[in-house]
Amino acid sequence: MAEAIPRYHHGNLRAELLASAERKLETTGVQGLSLRELAREIGVSHGAPRQHFPDKQALLDALAVLGFDRLGRELDAALGEAEGAFADRLTVFARTYVRFATAHPALLALMFARKDRPDAPELLEANGRAFAAPVALIAGAQAAGEIDSDDPDRVAMALLATIQGLASIITGGMIGDRPVDAVVSGTIETLLRGLRPAR
């Protein structure tokens, strides 16, 4: 019988390391991550991960990019199928984001904690790709006069604060027995009343 070939010879060690790191991140946080420990769990030599990640920071950066890419795919898919008025499509965006944020709270925290590092432009680029669809949605609504366009950054920050706040209170169990989708929809409806241009 042929001798078994170590898994990392098949070229999937990087993916295994990232998958294992993500699982560990959600249970132990960043402090609990170690390349050596990940190698032990996967069953490779302690030096094998360094073929892909020279240090822990490189692993965390790759994990953050992975998170942005996954979030971007989910937002693109949801908004690509969304129909109706701007309020309906914005609600789809908010629900999709909140679902991701509440399913992966530690990963999301890592993504945003690392994205503005000047020595890691790939993270900022990944963030831009992830939010391209919602940015286009909001820009379209501003151009159509559906929401305030005097200060686009203020609008973006209001939306981000709202959906991130929703994710935080839902993750923290602060909405009681209220249905998550109903809370998100009601919050977006309330926010939009305040974003409409003054007549």
PDB file of C-alpha atoms in Angstrom:
ATOM      1  CA  MET A   1       0.000   0.000   0.000  1.00  0.00           C
ATOM      2  CA  ALA A   2       1.307   3.439  -0.910  1.00  0.00           C
ATOM      3  CA  GLU A   3       2.466   5.602   1.946  1.00  0.00           C
ATOM      4  CA  ALA A   4      -0.025   8.307   2.917  1.00  0.00           C
ATOM      5  CA  ILE A   5       0.965  11.759   1.742  1.00  0.00           C
ATOM      6  CA  PRO A   6       0.688  14.507   4.377  1.00  0.00           C
ATOM      7  CA  ARG A   7      -2.356  16.659   3.725  1.00  0.00           C
ATOM      8  CA  TYR A   8      -0.406  19.847   3.210  1.00  0.00           C
ATOM      9  CA  HIS A   9       1.350  18.295   0.197  1.00  0.00           C
ATOM     10  CA  HIS A  10      -1.994  18.486  -1.580  1.00  0.00           C
ATOM     11  CA  GLY A  11      -1.892  22.258  -1.390  1.00  0.00           C
ATOM     12  CA  ASN A  12      -4.769  22.652   1.050  1.00  0.00           C
ATOM     13  CA  LEU A  13      -2.813  23.455   4.190  1.00  0.00           C
ATOM     14  CA  ARG A  14      -3.507  27.183   3.821  1.00  0.00           C
ATOM     15  CA  ALA A  15      -7.260  26.588   3.621  1.00  0.00           C
ATOM     16  CA  GLU A  16      -7.139  24.167   6.573  1.00  0.00           C
ATOM     17  CA  LEU A  17      -5.192  26.658   8.665  1.00  0.00           C
ATOM     18  CA  LEU A  18      -7.680  29.429   7.923  1.00  0.00           C
ATOM     19  CA  ALA A  19     -10.678  27.207   8.659  1.00  0.00           C
ATOM     20  CA  SER A  20      -9.151  26.019  11.925  1.00  0.00           C
ATOM     21  CA  ALA A  21      -8.107  29.568  12.852  1.00  0.00           C
ATOM     22  CA  GLU A  22     -11.627  30.864  12.257  1.00  0.00           C
ATOM     23  CA  ARG A  23     -13.148  28.179  14.482  1.00  0.00           C
ATOM     24  CA  LYS A  24     -10.648  28.939  17.230  1.00  0.00           C
ATOM     25  CA  LEU A  25     -11.135  32.688  16.845  1.00  0.00           C
ATOM     26  CA  GLU A  26     -14.841  32.389  17.626  1.00  0.00           C
ATOM     27  CA  THR A  27     -14.167  30.390  20.805  1.00  0.00           C
ATOM     28  CA  THR A  28     -10.913  31.799  22.202  1.00  0.00           C
ATOM     29  CA  GLY A  29     -10.445  35.144  20.453  1.00  0.00           C
ATOM     30  CA  VAL A  30      -7.259  36.449  18.847  1.00  0.00           C
ATOM     31  CA  GLN A  31      -5.217  35.728  21.969  1.00  0.00           C
ATOM     32  CA  GLY A  32      -5.978  32.032  21.691  1.00  0.00           C
ATOM     33  CA  LEU A  33      -4.573  31.718  18.164  1.00  0.00           C
ATOM     34  CA  SER A  34      -1.128  30.246  17.649  1.00  0.00           C
ATOM     35  CA  LEU A  35       0.462  28.904  14.465  1.00  0.00           C
ATOM     36  CA  ARG A  36       2.118  26.133  16.427  1.00  0.00           C
ATOM     37  CA  GLU A  37      -1.152  25.090  18.059  1.00  0.00           C
ATOM     38  CA  LEU A  38      -2.986  25.185  14.725  1.00  0.00           C
ATOM     39  CA  ALA A  39      -0.289  22.981  13.196  1.00  0.00           C
ATOM     40  CA  ARG A  40      -0.691  20.491  16.045  1.00  0.00           C
ATOM     41  CA  GLU A  41      -4.464  20.386  15.632  1.00  0.00           C
ATOM     42  CA  ILE A  42      -4.218  19.844  11.868  1.00  0.00           C
ATOM     43  CA  GLY A  43      -1.503  17.228  12.251  1.00  0.00           C
ATOM     44  CA  VAL A  44       1.468  18.819  10.491  1.00  0.00           C
ATOM     45  CA  SER A  45       4.907  19.873  11.704  1.00  0.00           C
ATOM     46  CA  HIS A  46       5.023  23.086  13.703  1.00  0.00           C
ATOM     47  CA  GLY A  47       7.020  24.771  10.942  1.00  0.00           C
ATOM     48  CA  ALA A  48       4.654  23.813   8.108  1.00  0.00           C
ATOM     49  CA  PRO A  49       2.259  26.791   8.504  1.00  0.00           C
ATOM     50  CA  ARG A  50       5.120  29.218   7.876  1.00  0.00           C
ATOM     51  CA  GLN A  51       5.097  28.168   4.225  1.00  0.00           C
ATOM     52  CA  HIS A  52       1.892  30.223   3.988  1.00  0.00           C
ATOM     53  CA  PHE A  53       1.948  32.557   6.991  1.00  0.00           C
ATOM     54  CA  PRO A  54       5.343  33.806   8.220  1.00  0.00           C
ATOM     55  CA  ASP A  55       3.809  34.986  11.483  1.00  0.00           C
ATOM     56  CA  LYS A  56       0.551  35.333  13.384  1.00  0.00           C
ATOM     57  CA  GLN A  57      -0.142  38.771  11.930  1.00  0.00           C
ATOM     58  CA  ALA A  58      -0.054  37.351   8.395  1.00  0.00           C
ATOM     59  CA  LEU A  59      -2.543  34.661   9.453  1.00  0.00           C
ATOM     60  CA  LEU A  60      -4.874  37.230  11.011  1.00  0.00           C
ATOM     61  CA  ASP A  61      -4.676  39.470   7.939  1.00  0.00           C
ATOM     62  CA  ALA A  62      -5.539  36.547   5.667  1.00  0.00           C
ATOM     63  CA  LEU A  63      -8.411  35.615   7.965  1.00  0.00           C
ATOM     64  CA  ALA A  64      -9.744  39.185   7.799  1.00  0.00           C
ATOM     65  CA  VAL A  65      -9.538  39.196   3.979  1.00  0.00           C
ATOM     66  CA  LEU A  66     -11.360  35.863   3.945  1.00  0.00           C
ATOM     67  CA  GLY A  67     -14.085  37.384   6.112  1.00  0.00           C
ATOM     68  CA  PHE A  68     -14.490  40.427   3.868  1.00  0.00           C
ATOM     69  CA  ASP A  69     -14.633  38.199   0.778  1.00  0.00           C
ATOM     70  CA  ARG A  70     -17.331  36.012   2.340  1.00  0.00           C
ATOM     71  CA  LEU A  71     -19.358  39.011   3.518  1.00  0.00           C
ATOM     72  CA  GLY A  72     -19.049  40.565   0.073  1.00  0.00           C
ATOM     73  CA  ARG A  73     -20.338  37.430  -1.641  1.00  0.00           C
ATOM     74  CA  GLU A  74     -23.330  37.298   0.690  1.00  0.00           C
ATOM     75  CA  LEU A  75     -24.147  40.998   0.201  1.00  0.00           C
ATOM     76  CA  ASP A  76     -23.705  40.764  -3.582  1.00  0.00           C
ATOM     77  CA  ALA A  77     -25.978  37.731  -3.781  1.00  0.00           C
ATOM     78  CA  ALA A  78     -28.678  39.237  -1.569  1.00  0.00           C
ATOM     79  CA  LEU A  79     -28.711  42.655  -3.235  1.00  0.00           C
ATOM     80  CA  GLY A  80     -28.476  41.097  -6.688  1.00  0.00           C
ATOM     81  CA  GLU A  81     -31.837  39.442  -6.055  1.00  0.00           C
ATOM     82  CA  ALA A  82     -33.407  42.327  -4.130  1.00  0.00           C
ATOM     83  CA  GLU A  83     -36.312  44.139  -5.720  1.00  0.00           C
ATOM     84  CA  GLY A  84     -38.666  46.935  -4.842  1.00  0.00           C
ATOM     85  CA  ALA A  85     -38.166  50.393  -3.407  1.00  0.00           C
ATOM     86  CA  PHE A  86     -34.947  51.630  -1.860  1.00  0.00           C
ATOM     87  CA  ALA A  87     -36.318  50.916   1.630  1.00  0.00           C
ATOM     88  CA  ASP A  88     -36.930  47.283   0.701  1.00  0.00           C
ATOM     89  CA  ARG A  89     -33.449  46.837  -0.748  1.00  0.00           C
ATOM     90  CA  LEU A  90     -31.810  48.601   2.186  1.00  0.00           C
ATOM     91  CA  THR A  91     -33.656  46.241   4.525  1.00  0.00           C
ATOM     92  CA  VAL A  92     -32.276  43.279   2.557  1.00  0.00           C
ATOM     93  CA  PHE A  93     -28.777  44.709   3.007  1.00  0.00           C
ATOM     94  CA  ALA A  94     -29.291  45.244   6.740  1.00  0.00           C
ATOM     95  CA  ARG A  95     -30.711  41.766   7.314  1.00  0.00           C
ATOM     96  CA  THR A  96     -27.869  40.134   5.367  1.00  0.00           C
ATOM     97  CA  TYR A  97     -25.215  42.103   7.237  1.00  0.00           C
ATOM     98  CA  VAL A  98     -26.783  41.448  10.623  1.00  0.00           C
ATOM     99  CA  ARG A  99     -27.029  37.710   9.885  1.00  0.00           C
ATOM    100  CA  PHE A 100     -23.326  37.627   9.018  1.00  0.00           C
ATOM    101  CA  ALA A 101     -22.349  39.760  12.010  1.00  0.00           C
ATOM    102  CA  THR A 102     -24.310  37.698  14.518  1.00  0.00           C
ATOM    103  CA  ALA A 103     -23.053  34.400  13.059  1.00  0.00           C
ATOM    104  CA  HIS A 104     -19.389  35.514  13.056  1.00  0.00           C
ATOM    105  CA  PRO A 105     -18.957  38.200  15.735  1.00  0.00           C
ATOM    106  CA  ALA A 106     -15.264  37.547  16.458  1.00  0.00           C
ATOM    107  CA  LEU A 107     -14.399  37.404  12.760  1.00  0.00           C
ATOM    108  CA  LEU A 108     -16.232  40.671  12.103  1.00  0.00           C
ATOM    109  CA  ALA A 109     -14.403  42.353  14.987  1.00  0.00           C
ATOM    110  CA  LEU A 110     -11.091  41.141  13.548  1.00  0.00           C
ATOM    111  CA  MET A 111     -12.016  42.415  10.079  1.00  0.00           C
ATOM    112  CA  PHE A 112     -12.739  45.946  11.221  1.00  0.00           C
ATOM    113  CA  ALA A 113      -9.900  46.083  13.743  1.00  0.00           C
ATOM    114  CA  ARG A 114      -7.327  45.410  11.028  1.00  0.00           C
ATOM    115  CA  LYS A 115      -8.698  47.069   7.889  1.00  0.00           C
ATOM    116  CA  ASP A 116      -7.121  50.525   8.340  1.00  0.00           C
ATOM    117  CA  ARG A 117      -3.532  49.410   8.940  1.00  0.00           C
ATOM    118  CA  PRO A 118      -1.282  51.411   6.570  1.00  0.00           C
ATOM    119  CA  ASP A 119       1.001  48.401   6.040  1.00  0.00           C
ATOM    120  CA  ALA A 120      -1.856  46.163   4.856  1.00  0.00           C
ATOM    121  CA  PRO A 121      -3.617  47.868   1.897  1.00  0.00           C
ATOM    122  CA  GLU A 122      -5.089  44.527   0.845  1.00  0.00           C
ATOM    123  CA  LEU A 123      -7.421  44.713   3.857  1.00  0.00           C
ATOM    124  CA  LEU A 124      -8.791  48.108   2.882  1.00  0.00           C
ATOM    125  CA  GLU A 125      -9.230  46.855  -0.681  1.00  0.00           C
ATOM    126  CA  ALA A 126     -11.088  43.780   0.592  1.00  0.00           C
ATOM    127  CA  ASN A 127     -13.342  46.045   2.665  1.00  0.00           C
ATOM    128  CA  GLY A 128     -14.099  48.123  -0.427  1.00  0.00           C
ATOM    129  CA  ARG A 129     -14.984  45.041  -2.450  1.00  0.00           C
ATOM    130  CA  ALA A 130     -17.224  43.699   0.308  1.00  0.00           C
ATOM    131  CA  PHE A 131     -19.315  46.853   0.518  1.00  0.00           C
ATOM    132  CA  ALA A 132     -19.376  47.748  -3.186  1.00  0.00           C
ATOM    133  CA  ALA A 133     -23.010  46.675  -3.661  1.00  0.00           C
ATOM    134  CA  PRO A 134     -24.468  48.545  -0.654  1.00  0.00           C
ATOM    135  CA  VAL A 135     -22.378  51.629  -1.501  1.00  0.00           C
ATOM    136  CA  ALA A 136     -23.847  51.581  -5.015  1.00  0.00           C
ATOM    137  CA  LEU A 137     -27.331  51.137  -3.544  1.00  0.00           C
ATOM    138  CA  ILE A 138     -26.930  54.174  -1.305  1.00  0.00           C
ATOM    139  CA  ALA A 139     -25.325  56.281  -4.049  1.00  0.00           C
ATOM    140  CA  GLY A 140     -28.248  55.480  -6.343  1.00  0.00           C
ATOM    141  CA  ALA A 141     -30.757  56.537  -3.694  1.00  0.00           C
ATOM    142  CA  GLN A 142     -28.880  59.791  -3.103  1.00  0.00           C
ATOM    143  CA  ALA A 143     -28.749  60.526  -6.841  1.00  0.00           C
ATOM    144  CA  ALA A 144     -32.483  59.864  -7.098  1.00  0.00           C
ATOM    145  CA  GLY A 145     -33.228  62.204  -4.204  1.00  0.00           C
ATOM    146  CA  GLU A 146     -34.625  59.403  -2.056  1.00  0.00           C
ATOM    147  CA  ILE A 147     -32.291  60.161   0.839  1.00  0.00           C
ATOM    148  CA  ASP A 148     -30.202  63.127   1.967  1.00  0.00           C
ATOM    149  CA  SER A 149     -27.201  63.732  -0.288  1.00  0.00           C
ATOM    150  CA  ASP A 150     -25.691  66.846   1.308  1.00  0.00           C
ATOM    151  CA  ASP A 151     -23.150  64.828   3.285  1.00  0.00           C
ATOM    152  CA  PRO A 152     -22.660  61.257   1.963  1.00  0.00           C
ATOM    153  CA  ASP A 153     -20.166  60.370   4.699  1.00  0.00           C
ATOM    154  CA  ARG A 154     -22.645  61.324   7.414  1.00  0.00           C
ATOM    155  CA  VAL A 155     -25.274  59.112   5.782  1.00  0.00           C
ATOM    156  CA  ALA A 156     -22.823  56.202   5.523  1.00  0.00           C
ATOM    157  CA  MET A 157     -21.842  56.552   9.175  1.00  0.00           C
ATOM    158  CA  ALA A 158     -25.479  56.680  10.289  1.00  0.00           C
ATOM    159  CA  LEU A 159     -26.216  53.480   8.374  1.00  0.00           C
ATOM    160  CA  LEU A 160     -23.101  51.711   9.640  1.00  0.00           C
ATOM    161  CA  ALA A 161     -23.775  52.734  13.232  1.00  0.00           C
ATOM    162  CA  THR A 162     -27.343  51.493  12.916  1.00  0.00           C
ATOM    163  CA  ILE A 163     -26.626  48.064  11.459  1.00  0.00           C
ATOM    164  CA  GLN A 164     -23.570  47.488  13.628  1.00  0.00           C
ATOM    165  CA  GLY A 165     -25.590  48.513  16.662  1.00  0.00           C
ATOM    166  CA  LEU A 166     -28.322  46.091  15.651  1.00  0.00           C
ATOM    167  CA  ALA A 167     -25.785  43.294  15.336  1.00  0.00           C
ATOM    168  CA  SER A 168     -24.361  44.090  18.772  1.00  0.00           C
ATOM    169  CA  ILE A 169     -27.660  44.134  20.640  1.00  0.00           C
ATOM    170  CA  ILE A 170     -28.865  40.990  18.874  1.00  0.00           C
ATOM    171  CA  THR A 171     -25.617  39.136  19.622  1.00  0.00           C
ATOM    172  CA  GLY A 172     -25.867  40.339  23.213  1.00  0.00           C
ATOM    173  CA  GLY A 173     -29.398  38.963  23.579  1.00  0.00           C
ATOM    174  CA  MET A 174     -30.851  42.419  24.167  1.00  0.00           C
ATOM    175  CA  ILE A 175     -33.913  42.167  21.896  1.00  0.00           C
ATOM    176  CA  GLY A 176     -35.762  39.642  24.037  1.00  0.00           C
ATOM    177  CA  ASP A 177     -38.131  37.396  22.116  1.00  0.00           C
ATOM    178  CA  ARG A 178     -38.629  39.875  19.277  1.00  0.00           C
ATOM    179  CA  PRO A 179     -38.095  38.333  15.804  1.00  0.00           C
ATOM    180  CA  VAL A 180     -34.717  39.455  14.443  1.00  0.00           C
ATOM    181  CA  ASP A 181     -36.008  40.285  10.964  1.00  0.00           C
ATOM    182  CA  ALA A 182     -38.822  42.378  12.415  1.00  0.00           C
ATOM    183  CA  VAL A 183     -36.377  44.322  14.597  1.00  0.00           C
ATOM    184  CA  VAL A 184     -34.116  44.984  11.613  1.00  0.00           C
ATOM    185  CA  SER A 185     -37.008  46.042   9.358  1.00  0.00           C
ATOM    186  CA  GLY A 186     -38.507  48.333  11.983  1.00  0.00           C
ATOM    187  CA  THR A 187     -35.171  49.965  12.720  1.00  0.00           C
ATOM    188  CA  ILE A 188     -34.422  50.610   9.049  1.00  0.00           C
ATOM    189  CA  GLU A 189     -37.902  52.087   8.559  1.00  0.00           C
ATOM    190  CA  THR A 190     -37.350  54.427  11.506  1.00  0.00           C
ATOM    191  CA  LEU A 191     -33.903  55.409  10.256  1.00  0.00           C
ATOM    192  CA  LEU A 192     -35.177  56.201   6.761  1.00  0.00           C
ATOM    193  CA  ARG A 193     -37.745  58.639   8.139  1.00  0.00           C
ATOM    194  CA  GLY A 194     -34.820  60.628   9.495  1.00  0.00           C
ATOM    195  CA  LEU A 195     -32.739  60.345   6.307  1.00  0.00           C
ATOM    196  CA  ARG A 196     -35.348  61.712   3.928  1.00  0.00           C
ATOM    197  CA  PRO A 197     -34.537  65.168   2.554  1.00  0.00           C
ATOM    198  CA  ALA A 198     -36.222  68.099   4.295  1.00  0.00           C
ATOM    199  CA  ARG A 199     -39.136  69.390   2.207  1.00  0.00           C
TER     200      ARG A 199
END
